[in-house]
Structures are given as structure tokens and as C-alpha cells.
Short mmCIF file of C-alpha atoms and ligand atoms in Angstrom, two decimals:
data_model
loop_
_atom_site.label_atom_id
_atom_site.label_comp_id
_atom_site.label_asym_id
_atom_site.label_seq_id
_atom_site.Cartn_x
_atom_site.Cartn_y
_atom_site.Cartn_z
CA UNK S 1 240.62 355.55 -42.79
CA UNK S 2 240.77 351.89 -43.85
CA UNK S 3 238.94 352.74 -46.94
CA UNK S 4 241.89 355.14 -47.50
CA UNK S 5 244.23 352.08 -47.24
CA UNK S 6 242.75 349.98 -49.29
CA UNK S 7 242.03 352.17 -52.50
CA UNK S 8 245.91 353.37 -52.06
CA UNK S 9 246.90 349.72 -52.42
CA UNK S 10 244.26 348.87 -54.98
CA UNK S 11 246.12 351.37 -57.29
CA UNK S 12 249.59 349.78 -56.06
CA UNK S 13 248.41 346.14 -57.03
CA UNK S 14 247.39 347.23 -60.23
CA UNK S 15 250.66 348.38 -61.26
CA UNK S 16 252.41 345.24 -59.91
CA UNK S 17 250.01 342.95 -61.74
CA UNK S 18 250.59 344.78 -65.31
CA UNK S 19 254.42 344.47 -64.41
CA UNK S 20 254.41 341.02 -63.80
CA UNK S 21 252.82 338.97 -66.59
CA UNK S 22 253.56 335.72 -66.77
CA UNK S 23 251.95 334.12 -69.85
CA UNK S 24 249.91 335.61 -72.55
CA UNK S 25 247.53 334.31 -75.16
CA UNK S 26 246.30 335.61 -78.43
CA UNK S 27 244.23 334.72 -81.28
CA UNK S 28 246.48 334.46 -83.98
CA UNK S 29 245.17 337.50 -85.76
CA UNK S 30 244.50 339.22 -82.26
CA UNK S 31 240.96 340.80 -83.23
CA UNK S 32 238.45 338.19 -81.60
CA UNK S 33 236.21 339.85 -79.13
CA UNK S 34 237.07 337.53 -76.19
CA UNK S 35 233.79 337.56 -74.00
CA UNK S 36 233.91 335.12 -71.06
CA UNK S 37 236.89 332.84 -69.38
CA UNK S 38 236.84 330.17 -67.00
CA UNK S 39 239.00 328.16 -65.35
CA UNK S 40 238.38 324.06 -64.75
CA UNK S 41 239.41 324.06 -60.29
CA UNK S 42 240.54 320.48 -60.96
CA UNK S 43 242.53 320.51 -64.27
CA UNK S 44 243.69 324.50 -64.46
CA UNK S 45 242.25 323.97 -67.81
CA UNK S 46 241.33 327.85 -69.43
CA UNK S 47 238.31 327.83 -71.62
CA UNK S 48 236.97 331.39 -73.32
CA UNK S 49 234.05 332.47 -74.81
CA UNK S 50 234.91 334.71 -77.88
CA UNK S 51 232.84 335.85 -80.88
CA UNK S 52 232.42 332.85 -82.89
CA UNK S 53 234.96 331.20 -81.68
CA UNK S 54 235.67 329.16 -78.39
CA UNK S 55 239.42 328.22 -77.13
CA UNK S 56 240.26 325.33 -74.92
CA UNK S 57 243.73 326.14 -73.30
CA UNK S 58 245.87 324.48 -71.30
CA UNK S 59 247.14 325.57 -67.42
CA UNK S 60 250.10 327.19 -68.66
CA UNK S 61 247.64 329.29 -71.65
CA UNK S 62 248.82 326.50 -74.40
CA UNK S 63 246.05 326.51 -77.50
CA UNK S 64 244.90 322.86 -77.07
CA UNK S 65 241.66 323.41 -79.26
CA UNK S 66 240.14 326.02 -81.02
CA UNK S 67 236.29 325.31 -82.24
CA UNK S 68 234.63 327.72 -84.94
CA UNK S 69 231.11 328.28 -83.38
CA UNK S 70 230.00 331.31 -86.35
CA UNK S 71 229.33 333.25 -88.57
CA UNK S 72 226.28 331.20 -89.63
CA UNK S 73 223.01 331.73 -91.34
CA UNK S 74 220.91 333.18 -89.24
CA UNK S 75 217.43 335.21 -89.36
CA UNK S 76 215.50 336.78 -86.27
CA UNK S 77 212.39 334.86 -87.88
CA UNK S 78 213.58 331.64 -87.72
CA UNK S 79 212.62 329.68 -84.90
CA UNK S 80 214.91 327.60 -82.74
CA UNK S 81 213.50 324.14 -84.17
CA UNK S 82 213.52 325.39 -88.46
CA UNK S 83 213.08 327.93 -90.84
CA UNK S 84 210.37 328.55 -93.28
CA UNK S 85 212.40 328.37 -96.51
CA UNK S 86 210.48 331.84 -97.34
CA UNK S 87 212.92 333.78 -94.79
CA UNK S 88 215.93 335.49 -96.38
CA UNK S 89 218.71 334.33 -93.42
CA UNK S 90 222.30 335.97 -93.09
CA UNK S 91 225.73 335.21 -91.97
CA UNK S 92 225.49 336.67 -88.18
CA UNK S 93 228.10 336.42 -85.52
CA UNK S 94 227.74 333.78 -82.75
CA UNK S 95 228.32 336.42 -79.83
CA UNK S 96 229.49 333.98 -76.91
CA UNK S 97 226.72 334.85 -73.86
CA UNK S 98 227.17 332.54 -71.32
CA UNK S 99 230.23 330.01 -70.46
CA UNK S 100 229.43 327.72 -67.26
CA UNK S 101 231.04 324.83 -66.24
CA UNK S 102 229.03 321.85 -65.07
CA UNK S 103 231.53 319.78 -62.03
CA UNK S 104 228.77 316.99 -62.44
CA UNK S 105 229.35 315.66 -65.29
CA UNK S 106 232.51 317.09 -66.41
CA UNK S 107 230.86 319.29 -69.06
CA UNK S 108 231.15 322.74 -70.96
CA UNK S 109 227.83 324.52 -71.34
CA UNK S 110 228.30 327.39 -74.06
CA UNK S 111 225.46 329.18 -75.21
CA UNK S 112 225.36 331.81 -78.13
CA UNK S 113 223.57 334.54 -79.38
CA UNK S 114 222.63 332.35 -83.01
CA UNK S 115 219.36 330.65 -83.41
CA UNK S 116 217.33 332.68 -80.92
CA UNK S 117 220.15 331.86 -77.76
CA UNK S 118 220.89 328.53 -77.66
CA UNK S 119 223.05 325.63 -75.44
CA UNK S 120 225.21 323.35 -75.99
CA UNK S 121 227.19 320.49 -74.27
CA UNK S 122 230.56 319.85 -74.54
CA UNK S 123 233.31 317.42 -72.98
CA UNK S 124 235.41 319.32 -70.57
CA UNK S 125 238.59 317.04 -71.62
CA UNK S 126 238.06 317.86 -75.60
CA UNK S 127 235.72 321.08 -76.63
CA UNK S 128 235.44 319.39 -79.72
CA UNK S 129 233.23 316.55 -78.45
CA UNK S 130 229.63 317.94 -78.76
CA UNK S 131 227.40 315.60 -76.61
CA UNK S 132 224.31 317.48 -77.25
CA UNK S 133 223.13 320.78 -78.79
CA UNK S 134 219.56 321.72 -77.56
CA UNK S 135 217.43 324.00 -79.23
CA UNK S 136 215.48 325.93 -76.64
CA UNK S 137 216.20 330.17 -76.42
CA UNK S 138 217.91 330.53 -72.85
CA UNK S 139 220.24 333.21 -73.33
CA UNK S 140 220.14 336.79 -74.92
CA UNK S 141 219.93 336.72 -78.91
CA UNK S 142 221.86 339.61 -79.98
CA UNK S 143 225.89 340.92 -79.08
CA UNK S 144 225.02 343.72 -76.36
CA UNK S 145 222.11 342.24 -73.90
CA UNK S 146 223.11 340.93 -71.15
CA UNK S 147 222.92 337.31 -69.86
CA UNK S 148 224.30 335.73 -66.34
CA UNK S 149 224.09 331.98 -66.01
CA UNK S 150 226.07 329.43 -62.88
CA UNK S 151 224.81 326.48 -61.72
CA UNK S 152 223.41 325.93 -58.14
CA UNK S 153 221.06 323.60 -56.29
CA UNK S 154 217.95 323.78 -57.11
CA UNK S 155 214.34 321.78 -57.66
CA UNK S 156 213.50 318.77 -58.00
CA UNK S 157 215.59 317.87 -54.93
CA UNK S 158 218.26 320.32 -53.72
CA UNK S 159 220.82 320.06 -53.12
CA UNK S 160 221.56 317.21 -54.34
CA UNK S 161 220.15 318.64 -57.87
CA UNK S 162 221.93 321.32 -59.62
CA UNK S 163 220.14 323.81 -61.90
CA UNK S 164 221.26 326.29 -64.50
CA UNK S 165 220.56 329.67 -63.13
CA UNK S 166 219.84 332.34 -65.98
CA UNK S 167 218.95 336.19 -65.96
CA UNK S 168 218.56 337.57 -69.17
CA UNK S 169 217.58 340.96 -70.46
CA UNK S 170 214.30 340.87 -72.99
CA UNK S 171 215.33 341.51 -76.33
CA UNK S 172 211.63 341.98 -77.64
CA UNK S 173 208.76 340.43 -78.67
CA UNK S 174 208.39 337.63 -81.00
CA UNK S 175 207.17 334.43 -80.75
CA UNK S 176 210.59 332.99 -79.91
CA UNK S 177 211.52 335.29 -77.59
CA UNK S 178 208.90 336.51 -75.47
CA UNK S 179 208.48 333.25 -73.97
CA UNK S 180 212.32 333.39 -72.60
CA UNK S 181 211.96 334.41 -68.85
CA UNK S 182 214.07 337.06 -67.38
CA UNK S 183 215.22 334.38 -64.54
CA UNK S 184 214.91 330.92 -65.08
CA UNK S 185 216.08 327.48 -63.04
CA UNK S 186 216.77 325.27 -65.89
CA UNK S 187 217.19 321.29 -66.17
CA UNK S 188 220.60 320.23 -65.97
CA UNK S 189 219.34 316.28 -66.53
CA UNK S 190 220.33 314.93 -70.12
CA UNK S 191 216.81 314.36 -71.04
CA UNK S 192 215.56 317.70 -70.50
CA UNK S 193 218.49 319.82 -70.23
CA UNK S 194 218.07 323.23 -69.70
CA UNK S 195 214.01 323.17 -70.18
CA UNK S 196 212.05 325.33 -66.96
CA UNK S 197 213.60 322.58 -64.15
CA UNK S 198 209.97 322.71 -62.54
CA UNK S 199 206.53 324.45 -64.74
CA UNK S 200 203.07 324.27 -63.84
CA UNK S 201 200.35 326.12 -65.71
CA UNK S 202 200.89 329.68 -63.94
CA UNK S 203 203.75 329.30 -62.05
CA UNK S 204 207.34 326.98 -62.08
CA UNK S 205 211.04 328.09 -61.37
CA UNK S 206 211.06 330.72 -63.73
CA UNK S 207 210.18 334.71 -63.27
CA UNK S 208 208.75 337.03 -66.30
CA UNK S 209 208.21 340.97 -66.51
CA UNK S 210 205.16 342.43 -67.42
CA UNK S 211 205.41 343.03 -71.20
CA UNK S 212 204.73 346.68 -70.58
CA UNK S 213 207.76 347.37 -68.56
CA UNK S 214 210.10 344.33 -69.85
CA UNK S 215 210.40 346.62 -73.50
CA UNK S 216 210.93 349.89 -72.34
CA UNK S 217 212.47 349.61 -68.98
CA UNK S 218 214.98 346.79 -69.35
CA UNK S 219 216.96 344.88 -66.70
CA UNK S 220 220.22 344.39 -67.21
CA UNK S 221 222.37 341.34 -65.71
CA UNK S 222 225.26 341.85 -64.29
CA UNK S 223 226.45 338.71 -61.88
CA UNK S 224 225.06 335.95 -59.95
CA UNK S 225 226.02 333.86 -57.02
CA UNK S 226 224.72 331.32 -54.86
CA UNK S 227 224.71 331.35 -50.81
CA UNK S 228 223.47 329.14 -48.26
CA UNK S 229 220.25 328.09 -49.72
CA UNK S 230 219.70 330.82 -52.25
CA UNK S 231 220.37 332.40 -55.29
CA UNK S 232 220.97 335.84 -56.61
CA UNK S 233 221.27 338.32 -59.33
CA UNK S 234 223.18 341.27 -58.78
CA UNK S 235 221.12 343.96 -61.81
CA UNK S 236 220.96 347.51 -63.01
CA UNK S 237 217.51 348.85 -63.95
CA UNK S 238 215.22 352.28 -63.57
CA UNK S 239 213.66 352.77 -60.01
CA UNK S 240 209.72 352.79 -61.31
CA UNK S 241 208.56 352.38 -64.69
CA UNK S 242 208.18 355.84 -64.88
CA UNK S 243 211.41 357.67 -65.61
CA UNK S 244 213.19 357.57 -62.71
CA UNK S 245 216.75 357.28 -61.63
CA UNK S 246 219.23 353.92 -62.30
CA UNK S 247 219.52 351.62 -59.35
CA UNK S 248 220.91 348.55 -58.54
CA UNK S 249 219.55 345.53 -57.14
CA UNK S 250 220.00 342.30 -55.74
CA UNK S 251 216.90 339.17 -56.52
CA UNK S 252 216.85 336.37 -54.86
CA UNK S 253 215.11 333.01 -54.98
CA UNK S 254 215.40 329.97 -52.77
CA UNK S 255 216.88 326.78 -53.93
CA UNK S 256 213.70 324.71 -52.33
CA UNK S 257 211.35 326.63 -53.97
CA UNK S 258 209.65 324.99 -57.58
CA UNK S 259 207.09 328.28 -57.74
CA UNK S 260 209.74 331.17 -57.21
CA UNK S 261 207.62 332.22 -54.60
CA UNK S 262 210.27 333.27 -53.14
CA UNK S 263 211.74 335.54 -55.61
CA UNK S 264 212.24 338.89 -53.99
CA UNK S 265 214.53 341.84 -55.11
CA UNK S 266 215.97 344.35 -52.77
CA UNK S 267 217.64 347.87 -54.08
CA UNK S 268 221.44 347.51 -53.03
CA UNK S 269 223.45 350.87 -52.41
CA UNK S 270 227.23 351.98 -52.53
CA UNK S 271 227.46 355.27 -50.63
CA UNK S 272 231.06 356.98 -50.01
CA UNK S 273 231.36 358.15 -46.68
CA UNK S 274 230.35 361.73 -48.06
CA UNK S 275 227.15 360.16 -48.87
CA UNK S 276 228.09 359.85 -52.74
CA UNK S 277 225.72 357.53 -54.71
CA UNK S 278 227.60 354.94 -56.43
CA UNK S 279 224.16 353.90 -58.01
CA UNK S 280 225.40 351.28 -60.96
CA UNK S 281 226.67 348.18 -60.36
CA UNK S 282 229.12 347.22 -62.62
CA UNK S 283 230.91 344.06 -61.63
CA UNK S 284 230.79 341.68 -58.23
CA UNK S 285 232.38 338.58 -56.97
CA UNK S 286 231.56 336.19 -53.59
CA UNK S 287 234.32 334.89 -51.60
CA UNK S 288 235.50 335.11 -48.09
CA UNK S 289 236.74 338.01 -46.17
CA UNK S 290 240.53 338.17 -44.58
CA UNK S 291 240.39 338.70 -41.10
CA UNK S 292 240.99 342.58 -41.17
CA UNK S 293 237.45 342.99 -43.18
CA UNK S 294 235.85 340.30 -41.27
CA UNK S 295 236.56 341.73 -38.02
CA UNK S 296 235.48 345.36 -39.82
CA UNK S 297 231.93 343.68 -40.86
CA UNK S 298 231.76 341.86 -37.80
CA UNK S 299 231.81 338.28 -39.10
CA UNK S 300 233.94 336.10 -39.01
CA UNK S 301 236.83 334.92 -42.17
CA UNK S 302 234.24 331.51 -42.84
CA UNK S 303 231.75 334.07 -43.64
CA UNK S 304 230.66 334.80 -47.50
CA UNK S 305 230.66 338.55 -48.42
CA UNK S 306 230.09 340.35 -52.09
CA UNK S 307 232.56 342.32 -53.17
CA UNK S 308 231.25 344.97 -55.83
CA UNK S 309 231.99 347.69 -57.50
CA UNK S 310 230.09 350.12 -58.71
CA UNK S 311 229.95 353.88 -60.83
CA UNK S 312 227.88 356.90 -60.43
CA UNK S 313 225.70 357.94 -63.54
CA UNK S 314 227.76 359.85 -66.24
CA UNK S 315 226.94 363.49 -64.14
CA UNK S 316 225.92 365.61 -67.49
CA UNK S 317 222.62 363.79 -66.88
CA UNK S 318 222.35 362.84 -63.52
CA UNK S 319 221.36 359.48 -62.17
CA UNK S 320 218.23 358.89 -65.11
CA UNK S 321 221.54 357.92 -66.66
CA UNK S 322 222.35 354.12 -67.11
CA UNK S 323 225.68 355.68 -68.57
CA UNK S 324 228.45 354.94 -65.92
CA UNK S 325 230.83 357.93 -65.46
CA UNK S 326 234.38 357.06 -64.38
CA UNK S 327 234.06 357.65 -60.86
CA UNK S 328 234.07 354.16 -59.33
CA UNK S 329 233.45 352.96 -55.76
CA UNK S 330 233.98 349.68 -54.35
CA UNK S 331 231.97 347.91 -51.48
CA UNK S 332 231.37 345.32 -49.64
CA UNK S 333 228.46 343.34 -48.20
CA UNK S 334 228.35 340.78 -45.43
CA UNK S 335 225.98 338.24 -46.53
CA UNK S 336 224.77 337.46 -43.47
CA UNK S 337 223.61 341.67 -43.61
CA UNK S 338 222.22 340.61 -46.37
CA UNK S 339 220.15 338.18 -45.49
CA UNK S 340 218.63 339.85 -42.79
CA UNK S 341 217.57 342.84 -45.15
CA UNK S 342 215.67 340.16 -47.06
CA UNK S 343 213.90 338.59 -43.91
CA UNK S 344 213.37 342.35 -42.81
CA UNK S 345 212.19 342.86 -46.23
CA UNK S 346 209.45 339.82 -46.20
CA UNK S 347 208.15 340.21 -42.93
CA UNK S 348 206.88 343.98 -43.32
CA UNK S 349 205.33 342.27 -46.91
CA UNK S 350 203.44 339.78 -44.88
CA UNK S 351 202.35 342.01 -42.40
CA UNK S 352 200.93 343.73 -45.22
CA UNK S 353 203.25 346.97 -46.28
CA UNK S 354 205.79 346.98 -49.00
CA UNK S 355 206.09 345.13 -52.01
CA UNK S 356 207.58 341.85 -52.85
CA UNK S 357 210.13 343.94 -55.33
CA UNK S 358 209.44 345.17 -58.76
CA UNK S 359 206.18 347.03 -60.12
CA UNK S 360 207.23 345.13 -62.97
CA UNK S 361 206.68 341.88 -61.77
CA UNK S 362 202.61 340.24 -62.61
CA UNK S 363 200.61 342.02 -60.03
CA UNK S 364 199.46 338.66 -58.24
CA UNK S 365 203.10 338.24 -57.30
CA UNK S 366 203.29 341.78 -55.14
CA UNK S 367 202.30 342.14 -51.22
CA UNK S 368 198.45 342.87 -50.61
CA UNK S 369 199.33 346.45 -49.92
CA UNK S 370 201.33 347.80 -51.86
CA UNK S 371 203.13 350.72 -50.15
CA UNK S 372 206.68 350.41 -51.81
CA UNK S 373 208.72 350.65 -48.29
CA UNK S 374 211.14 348.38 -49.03
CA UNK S 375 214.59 347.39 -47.33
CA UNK S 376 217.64 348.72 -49.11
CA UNK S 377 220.74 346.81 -48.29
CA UNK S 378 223.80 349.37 -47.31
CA UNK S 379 227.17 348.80 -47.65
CA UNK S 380 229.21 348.87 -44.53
CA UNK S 381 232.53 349.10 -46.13
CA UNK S 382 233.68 351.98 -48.71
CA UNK S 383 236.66 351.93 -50.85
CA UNK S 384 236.95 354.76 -53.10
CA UNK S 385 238.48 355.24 -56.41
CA UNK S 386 239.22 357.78 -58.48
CA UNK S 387 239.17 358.16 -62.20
CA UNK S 388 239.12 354.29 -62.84
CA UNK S 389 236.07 352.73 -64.47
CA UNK S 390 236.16 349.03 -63.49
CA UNK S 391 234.89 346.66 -66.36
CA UNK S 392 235.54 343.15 -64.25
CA UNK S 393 236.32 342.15 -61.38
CA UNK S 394 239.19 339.58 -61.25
CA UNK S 395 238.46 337.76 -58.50
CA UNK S 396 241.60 336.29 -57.14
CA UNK S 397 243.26 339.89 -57.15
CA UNK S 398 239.67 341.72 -55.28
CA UNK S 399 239.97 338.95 -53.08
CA UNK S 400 243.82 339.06 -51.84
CA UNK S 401 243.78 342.66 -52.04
CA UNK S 402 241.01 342.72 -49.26
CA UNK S 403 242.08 339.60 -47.58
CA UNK S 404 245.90 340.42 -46.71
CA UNK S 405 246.01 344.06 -48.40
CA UNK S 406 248.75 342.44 -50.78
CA UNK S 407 250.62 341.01 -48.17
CA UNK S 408 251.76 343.93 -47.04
C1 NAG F 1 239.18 316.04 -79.72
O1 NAG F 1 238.22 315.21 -80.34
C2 NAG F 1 238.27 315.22 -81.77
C3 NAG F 1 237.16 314.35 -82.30
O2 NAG F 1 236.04 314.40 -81.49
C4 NAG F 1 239.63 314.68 -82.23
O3 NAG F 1 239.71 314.76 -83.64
C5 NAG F 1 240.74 315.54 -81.62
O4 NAG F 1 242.00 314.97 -81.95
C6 NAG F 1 240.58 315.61 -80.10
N1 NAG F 1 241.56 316.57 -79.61
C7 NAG F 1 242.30 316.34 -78.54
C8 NAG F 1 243.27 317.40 -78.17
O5 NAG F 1 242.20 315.33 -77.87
C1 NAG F 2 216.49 339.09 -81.11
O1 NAG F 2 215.11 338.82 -81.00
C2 NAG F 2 214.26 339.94 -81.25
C3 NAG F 2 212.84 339.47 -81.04
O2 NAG F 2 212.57 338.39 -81.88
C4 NAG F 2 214.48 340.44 -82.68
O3 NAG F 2 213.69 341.58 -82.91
C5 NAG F 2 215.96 340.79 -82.86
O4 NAG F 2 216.19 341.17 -84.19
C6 NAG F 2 216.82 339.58 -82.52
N1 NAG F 2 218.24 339.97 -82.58
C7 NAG F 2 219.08 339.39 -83.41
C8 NAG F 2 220.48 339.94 -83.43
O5 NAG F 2 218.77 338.45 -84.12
C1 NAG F 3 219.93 344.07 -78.16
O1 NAG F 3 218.61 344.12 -77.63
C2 NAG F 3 218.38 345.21 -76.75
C3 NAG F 3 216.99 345.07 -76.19
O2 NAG F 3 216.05 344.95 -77.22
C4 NAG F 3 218.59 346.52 -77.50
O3 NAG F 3 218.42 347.61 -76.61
C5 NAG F 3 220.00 346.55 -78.07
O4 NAG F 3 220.18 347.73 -78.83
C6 NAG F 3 220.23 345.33 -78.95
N1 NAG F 3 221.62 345.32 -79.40
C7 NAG F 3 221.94 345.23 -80.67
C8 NAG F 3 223.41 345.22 -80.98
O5 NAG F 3 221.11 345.12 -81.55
C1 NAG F 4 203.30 350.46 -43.14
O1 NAG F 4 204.37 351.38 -43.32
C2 NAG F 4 204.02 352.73 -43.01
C3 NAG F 4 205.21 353.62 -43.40
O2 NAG F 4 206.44 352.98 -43.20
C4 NAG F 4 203.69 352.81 -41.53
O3 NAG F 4 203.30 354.13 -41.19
C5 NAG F 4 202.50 351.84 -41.24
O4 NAG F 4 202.22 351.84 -39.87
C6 NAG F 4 202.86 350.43 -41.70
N1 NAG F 4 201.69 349.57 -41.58
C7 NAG F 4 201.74 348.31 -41.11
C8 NAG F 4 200.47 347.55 -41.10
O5 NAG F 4 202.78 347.82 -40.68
#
């Protein structure tokens, strides 16, 4: 019934917001691919992440500065410190990948698709002012794969130490790239910024697939948060690394943890309350509940919960499909639910059943016995809706709508 409510006034907020616009901003020629925005909580300031280009606006969507980031020389067989002068290079397209902003030290981190993924550090006041450029592959190297990156505690001495949190989807081998984990904690101090925070010979803060699976059975990135002690990744990727249906999933690691130990993935579903399989996950954001949905997930409004949304498989193939059809659910998770899935989760691993996740992950990192039982997180709140394919969620509008239902 409620779920009835709310996708009824999900369609009515949607028309209000497209009738009310209050500012707009476009490049001048209006054909930049824009591909991430945020939004400084202390200035209002707008930064976005376009295709070679990134714009610092002001609160009211004012151009203050525009930088040109690309096209540059560029060749796949380069590697991030020089080129051989034997390698033919051309003019590629800096694909923006990841935009985070560090609160710390008043910093933009941008990172691009040119020169095998690489950072860079900029002044949050003025774009402009590079303060350092660092030449180590962190995010995806090419336009399409995806990459997540935000910053949460994490090792040497958390919380009071923030990391860079990274998933990234393996673009193949090379010796450049194969060395790029698939999550990462990364440095965040000026004189190793965003190297592995913590490495030892075998281990460190930093997670790889098996190169069998990581080629042919990608993972793809799709959000990450951080909650009470831990963070997560919020991914799309086949069941088994045999053909096998699309599911999502949520990883976590700890923020105490320098080994990823820890790290643990957990399938996630979205199921309609006619037991429809929203099986992709295509967009998520953490916040707090209003009270109606608290009370509903029996928590209370201080209480995080993801919001996500999700789409079954394009139907012509079924769910082997990674291809998102344009049915579209939207759930939500306590995280507290959550949480216990995971503990549920590890303590039938230690007691020796289950696995710690993936079959993709190194062997020495799965349970003794592997018996593949594990936890799957359920949603316990449904919204349906039809024909609409959602890209992104904007959080402020998810948020109100399932706080206050519009204010209505
Ligand atoms: C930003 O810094 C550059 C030099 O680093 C300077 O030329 C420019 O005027 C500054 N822009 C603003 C808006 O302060
Ligand atoms: C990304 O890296 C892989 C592995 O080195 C390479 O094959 C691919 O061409 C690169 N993509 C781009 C757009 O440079
Ligand atoms: C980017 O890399 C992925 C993984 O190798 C590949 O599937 C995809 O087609 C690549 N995208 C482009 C535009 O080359
Ligand atoms: C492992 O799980 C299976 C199936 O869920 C169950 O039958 C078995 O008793 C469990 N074994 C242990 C040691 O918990």
C-alpha cells in the first residue's frame, strides 16, 4: 500500500522538479559529456567532472573557472612515469572518472582516464591551482569502465585518518594496469598520496580478482558509502564465473583493518511484492529515513538507510543479461539489517560453511569450506515504477520524497 504511495508521488515530484528550474548551466557550445558534480557543504561551490574539461561554479551556477584537462597525447603503452619515444601516442580524451572532495585540506581530487588513470590535487577556492599531480593508475583508463571513489576513515589510525576509497573495474592486462586493484584504501597524506594507505608483501588495504575471472567476468562499480566503521561498494557482476545470471552486491571492509581481512561481499536483492527480481543495481544514495519509513523499517529517523534503485535484465534475454530493461524498482535497506546480514554472514564462515564472498577472490581469502550458503540482504521496503529507467539518483529529491512524501 505504502509502496503504492510513494511511486504515485515519485512520478508527481518529477514533474514538479522539471517545472520548476531555477538556474541552468551550459558549456558554451553545450556538447561536453558532463560526468560527475559535486557540491562544496561549506561554500555551495558546484564543481563537475566533464570530458576534458572541469568547471568550478559558483552557488548560484556562475562559471568561475573552467580548466582544459584533454585531449592529450596519449598511448595505452606508455607508462604512468614516461614513454619510450618508440610508441606512436594520440590525442585521447581525458574522460573525467572520479571527482571527490577532500574537507581536510580543502582540496579537489580529479582523476582521469589519460596516462593509465591518474590524480590530481587541486585548491578547492581556485581549480586552477594544481598542488600536485601524482602519477600512480587509481582509476579506470578508458571512457566506459566504471570507477567509485569517497573518502572515509581508514588505516594508519582511523578515524582520525581519512583514506581514498576506490573500486574500479579491470580494464586488462598490461603491466600498468594489472597491478591496479579492484578496491583499494589509498594515502590521502601529501607525501604518499593516493599510494596502497597500508601494503605488506601479500596482503595491505587493497583487494585483487583472480586474473582468470577479473577479464572475462567484470565487476562493475556503481556507488560507495561509508557507515559506522565500514565501508562499502554497492556492484553489478555475474553470480559464478560460469555464465550465470547478473546480481548485485554489496562489499564491505572495515575502517580498522590494514589487511582487508575483512573484506566480505554479500548479494543484495530488490524483490516487488510479486516476487519480481529487480536484479541490477543501478544507482544508490545513504541518508536518513523520515519518520514514516523509519517507523516502516523499524528504526528510528537517526538511523542510516540505502536508498537504491534498481532494473530487471532487458527480458529478451533473461537475467544472463547485464542489459537493464526499463522496468525499475526502488528499495530500501536499513543499515542496521544490513549489518546483521554481514555478522550472520561471517559467523556461518567461521564455523566453517559459506564463503567469505566471491569465487573470484585468491582462494586463501575464502572460508575453509567452501559451501557457497551465503546471506543475501532483502529489501524490506518496495517502491515500484513503471516504464522509467533511473540513471542517478539525486539525492536531496530520493531523500525528501521518502522523508516527508513531498510535504504532502
Ligand atoms: C586562479 O588562480 C590562477 C593562477 O593560479 C589565477 O590566474 C586566476 O586569476 C585565479 N582565479 C580566480 C577566480 O581566483
Ligand atoms: C586501458 O588499459 C588496457 C590495458 O593496458 C589497454 O588495453 C587499453 O587500451 C587501455 N585503454 C585506453 C583507452 O587507453
Ligand atoms: C573499457 O574496458 C572494458 C574492460 O576491458 C571494456 O569492456 C570496454 O569495452 C572498454 N571501453 C572502451 C570504450 O574501450
Ligand atoms: C553448513 O550448511 C549446510 C546447508 O546450509 C548445513 O546442512 C550444515 O549443517 C552446515 N554445517 C555447519 C558446520 O554449520
Amino acid at each position: 500500500m505504502l509502496a503504492e504511495v510513494v511511486s504515485i508521488l515519485v512520478l508527481l515530484c518529477l514533474a514538479i522538479n522539471e517545472a520548476s528550474i531555477v538556474r541552468t548551466y551550459s558549456d558554451e557550445k553545450g556538447t561536453e559529456r558532463f560526468n560527475h558534480l559535486v557540491v562544496d557543504k561549506n561554500t555551495g561551490r558546484v564543481f563537475i567532472g566533464a570530458v576534458n574539461r572541469l568547471y568550478q561554479l559558483s552557488p548560484d551556477l556562475e562559471l568561475v573557472i573552467k580548466e582544459v584537462t584533454g585531449p592529450k597525447e596519449d598511448s595505452p603503452e606508455c607508462s604512468v612515469l614516461d614513454c619510450p619515444s618508440s610508441v606512436i601516442k594520440k590525442l585521447t580524451d581525458n574522460v573525467n572518472k572520479a571527482l571527490v572532495i577532500d574537507y581536510t585540506t580543502t582540496r579537489l581530487i580529479s582523476c582521469g582516464s589519460l596516462f593509465q588513470g591518474i590524480c590530481s590535487v587541486r585548491n578547492l577556492n581556485n581549480i586552477s591551482d594544481v598542488t600536485q599531480v601524482v602519477k600512480e593508475a587509481v582509476v579506470a583508463n578508458n571512457s566506459t569502465a566504471s570507477t567509485v571513489a569517497f573518502i572515509a576513515p581508514g588505516p594508519p589510525n582511523p578515524p582520525v585518518t581519512q583514506v581514498m576509497y576506490v573500486g574500479v573495474t579491470f580494464t586488462g592486462n598490461s603491466p600498468y594496469r594489472s597491478e591496479v586493484p579492484a578496491v583499494s584504501s589509498r594515502s590521502l597524506e601529501r607525501d604518499k598520496m593516493f599510494m596502497i594507505a597500508e601494503t605488506a608483501v601479500t596482503t595491505g588495504t587493497r583487494m585483487f580478482v583472480n586474473s582468470l575471472a577479473r577479464e572475462r567476468y567484470p565487476i562493475h562499480y556503481v556507488y560507495g558509502f561509508s557507515s559506522e566503521g565500514f565501508s562499502y561498494f554497492l556492484t553489478v557482476q555475474a553470480r559464478t564465473t560460469n555464465p550465470s545470471p547478473f546480481i548485485s552486491k554489496l562489499v564491505r571492509v572495515c575502517h580498522d583493518d590494514e589487511n582487508y581481512y575483512s573484506y566480505t561481499e554479500i548479494p543484495i536483492d530488490c524483490t516487488s511484492e510479486d516476487s519480481r527480481k529487480y536484479n541490477l543495481v543501478q544507482a544508490a544514495y545513504v541518508g536518513k529515513p523520515g519518520s514514516d519509513v523509519a517507523s516502516e523499517l523499524g528504526i528510528t529517523a537517526q538511523d542510516d538507510v540505502l536508498f537504491a534503485v534498481f532494473s530487471e535484465s532487458d527480458t529478451s534475454e533473461g537475467d544472463i543479461s547485464s542489459k537493464p530493461s526499463s522496468n525499475s524498482g526502488l528499495c530500501v535497506y536499513s543499515l542496521k539489517a544490513i549489518r546483521r546480514k554481514f555478522m550472520q554472514n561471517i559467523k556461518t564462515c567461521f564455523s566453517g560453511n559459506g564463503s567469505r564472498g566471491l569465487d573470484f577472490i585468491s582462494p586463501s581469502h575464502t572460508c575453509v569450506l567452501t559451501v557457497s550458503s551465503s546471506a543475501i540482504i532483502n529489501n524490506n521496503y518496495f517502491a515500484d515504477v513503471k516504464n522509467v529507467r533511473f540513471k542517478r539518483i539525486l539525492f536531496l529529491f530520493v531523500t525528501k520524497v521518502l522523508a516527508n512524501l513531498c510535504d504532502i
